[in-house]
Amino acid sequence: MLSRCTMSAVILLAACSAAVAAVQGSPALEPSSAADAPWAIEWLTPDLKGAATPKTLILCSDSMAEHLRRYRSLIEKLSVLKGHTILDGSKLEARKPAADIGYIVFAHKGNEDQIVRNCVANYPELQPIVTDFIEKEISSEQDEFQDLIKYGILPKAAQPRQCFGRYYYQTEDYYPTRATKKWFALIEMDYSSDNRCFDESFSATFGIDPESCRSAGICVDDGK
């Protein structure tokens, strides 16, 4: 458990460091040759650059129209995402078979049942994963957060976590050939009162660093 906590702490500290760098003034991103990507983007890890994200994504969300628009806008803005398709999981046409497919399930607290009923129920393979996440993973992440405070890695005044998420792979045994294994489903629950969790994570679906995406102006919501 301590090892897992330490890893989480590294992620949290890295995020804090990035925020400090942004305030202090960090170097501008290098220009990109892509006409629709005015600045270079950075990737979370090299093996996620077009290797890990399924090309066809089926979305189940309690903010379907908004989240579909944001995902599709990002795909349109970045030529490196050419070939990716995101479908409305509540519609029957999204059930067409695809060789390279993944699912995204996103809901705000209190809407979990609605998502399962309106969308996830169309995909039997997703139901046990979503149930496991809701019943076990969220409490596990909450316990992990408390452990980080207990071991002094996070201050006692740290605010409770509001964003919960996990990538489920076709097999959990994907090391050391992670680049050849694509995730099967991304499950996220937002306990905030707005879309802050989605704002922080939607570019990472494609392996793109969220801070890099915002700095480049690509992940800024234009409302269109």
Coordinates of C-alpha atoms in Angstrom, one line a residue, residues 37-185:
A37 CA -2.0 22.6 -34.1
P38 CA -0.3 26.0 -33.6
W39 CA 2.0 24.8 -30.8
A40 CA 3.7 21.6 -30.0
I41 CA 1.9 19.2 -27.6
E42 CA 3.6 17.0 -25.0
W43 CA 2.7 13.4 -24.3
L44 CA 2.3 11.8 -20.9
T45 CA 4.6 9.0 -21.9
P46 CA 6.1 8.1 -25.3
D47 CA 4.2 4.8 -25.6
L48 CA 0.9 6.7 -25.4
K49 CA 1.5 8.7 -28.6
G50 CA -1.0 7.0 -30.8
A51 CA -0.3 3.6 -29.4
A52 CA -2.6 3.1 -26.4
T53 CA -5.8 4.9 -27.1
P54 CA -8.4 2.8 -29.1
K55 CA -9.3 4.4 -32.5
T56 CA -13.0 4.0 -31.9
L57 CA -14.3 5.3 -28.6
I58 CA -17.9 4.8 -27.3
L59 CA -18.9 7.5 -24.8
C60 CA -21.4 7.0 -21.9
S61 CA -21.9 10.3 -20.0
D62 CA -24.4 12.2 -18.0
S63 CA -23.3 15.3 -20.1
M64 CA -23.4 13.5 -23.4
A65 CA -23.8 16.4 -25.8
E66 CA -21.2 18.6 -24.0
H67 CA -18.6 15.8 -23.7
L68 CA -19.1 14.6 -27.2
R69 CA -18.5 18.1 -28.5
R70 CA -15.3 18.6 -26.5
Y71 CA -13.8 15.2 -27.5
R72 CA -14.7 15.8 -31.2
S73 CA -13.3 19.3 -31.1
L74 CA -10.0 18.0 -29.8
I75 CA -9.8 15.4 -32.5
E76 CA -10.6 18.1 -35.2
K77 CA -7.9 20.4 -33.8
L78 CA -5.1 17.9 -33.7
S79 CA -3.9 16.2 -36.9
V80 CA -2.1 13.6 -34.8
L81 CA -5.5 12.4 -33.7
K82 CA -6.7 11.8 -37.3
G83 CA -8.5 8.5 -37.5
H84 CA -10.0 8.6 -34.0
T85 CA -13.8 8.4 -33.8
I86 CA -16.0 9.0 -30.8
L87 CA -19.6 7.7 -30.8
D88 CA -22.7 8.4 -28.7
G89 CA -23.1 5.2 -26.7
S90 CA -26.8 5.8 -26.1
K91 CA -27.5 5.3 -29.8
L92 CA -27.8 2.0 -31.6
E93 CA -25.3 2.9 -34.3
A94 CA -22.5 3.0 -31.7
R95 CA -22.9 -0.8 -31.3
K96 CA -21.4 -1.5 -34.7
P97 CA -18.4 -3.8 -34.3
A98 CA -14.9 -2.3 -34.6
A99 CA -11.5 -4.0 -34.5
D100 CA -10.0 -1.3 -32.2
I101 CA -12.6 -0.1 -29.7
G102 CA -12.7 1.4 -26.2
Y103 CA -15.3 2.7 -23.8
I104 CA -15.4 5.9 -21.8
V105 CA -17.9 6.1 -18.9
F106 CA -18.2 9.5 -17.1
A107 CA -20.7 10.5 -14.5
H108 CA -21.2 13.1 -11.8
K109 CA -22.0 11.8 -8.3
G110 CA -25.5 10.7 -8.0
N111 CA -25.9 10.0 -11.7
E112 CA -24.2 6.6 -11.7
D113 CA -27.4 4.7 -12.0
Q114 CA -28.6 6.9 -14.8
I115 CA -25.5 6.1 -16.8
V116 CA -25.7 2.4 -16.3
R117 CA -29.4 2.4 -17.2
N118 CA -29.3 4.7 -20.2
C119 CA -26.0 3.7 -21.8
V120 CA -23.8 1.1 -20.2
A121 CA -26.6 -1.4 -20.1
N122 CA -26.3 -1.6 -23.9
Y123 CA -22.8 -3.1 -23.5
P124 CA -22.9 -6.2 -21.2
E125 CA -19.1 -6.4 -21.2
L126 CA -19.0 -3.0 -19.4
Q127 CA -21.4 -3.7 -16.6
P128 CA -19.1 -5.7 -14.3
I129 CA -16.3 -3.2 -14.8
V130 CA -18.5 -0.2 -13.9
T131 CA -20.0 -2.0 -10.9
D132 CA -16.5 -2.9 -9.7
F133 CA -15.4 0.7 -10.0
I134 CA -18.4 2.1 -8.2
E135 CA -18.4 -0.4 -5.4
K136 CA -14.7 -0.9 -4.9
E137 CA -12.4 1.4 -6.7
I138 CA -13.7 4.7 -5.4
S139 CA -13.5 3.6 -1.8
S140 CA -10.0 2.3 -2.5
E141 CA -8.9 5.6 -3.9
Q142 CA -10.4 7.4 -0.9
D143 CA -8.4 5.1 1.4
E144 CA -5.3 5.7 -0.5
F145 CA -5.8 9.4 -0.2
Q146 CA -6.1 9.0 3.6
D147 CA -2.9 6.9 3.7
L148 CA -1.0 9.7 1.9
I149 CA -2.1 12.0 4.7
K150 CA -1.3 9.4 7.4
Y151 CA 2.2 8.9 6.2
G152 CA 2.9 12.6 6.0
I153 CA 3.1 12.6 2.2
L154 CA 0.2 15.0 2.0
P155 CA -0.6 17.7 4.6
K156 CA -3.4 17.0 7.0
A157 CA -5.4 19.9 5.6
A158 CA -5.5 18.4 2.1
Q159 CA -8.9 18.6 0.6
P160 CA -10.8 15.3 -0.1
R161 CA -10.4 14.0 -3.6
Q162 CA -13.2 14.8 -6.0
C163 CA -12.0 13.1 -9.2
F164 CA -11.9 9.3 -9.4
G165 CA -10.8 7.4 -12.5
R166 CA -9.2 4.2 -13.7
Y167 CA -8.2 2.7 -17.0
Y168 CA -9.1 -0.9 -17.5
Y169 CA -6.9 -2.8 -19.9
Q170 CA -7.7 -5.9 -21.9
T171 CA -5.3 -7.6 -19.5
E172 CA -3.8 -6.3 -16.3
D173 CA -0.6 -8.1 -17.2
Y174 CA 0.6 -5.6 -19.8
Y175 CA 4.2 -4.9 -18.7
P176 CA 6.7 -4.8 -20.2
T177 CA 5.0 -4.5 -23.6
R178 CA 2.6 -1.7 -22.6
A179 CA 2.7 0.0 -26.0
T180 CA 1.1 -3.0 -27.6
K181 CA -1.8 -3.2 -25.1
K182 CA -4.7 -0.9 -25.5
W183 CA -7.0 0.1 -22.7
F184 CA -10.5 -1.4 -22.8
A185 CA -12.4 1.1 -20.7

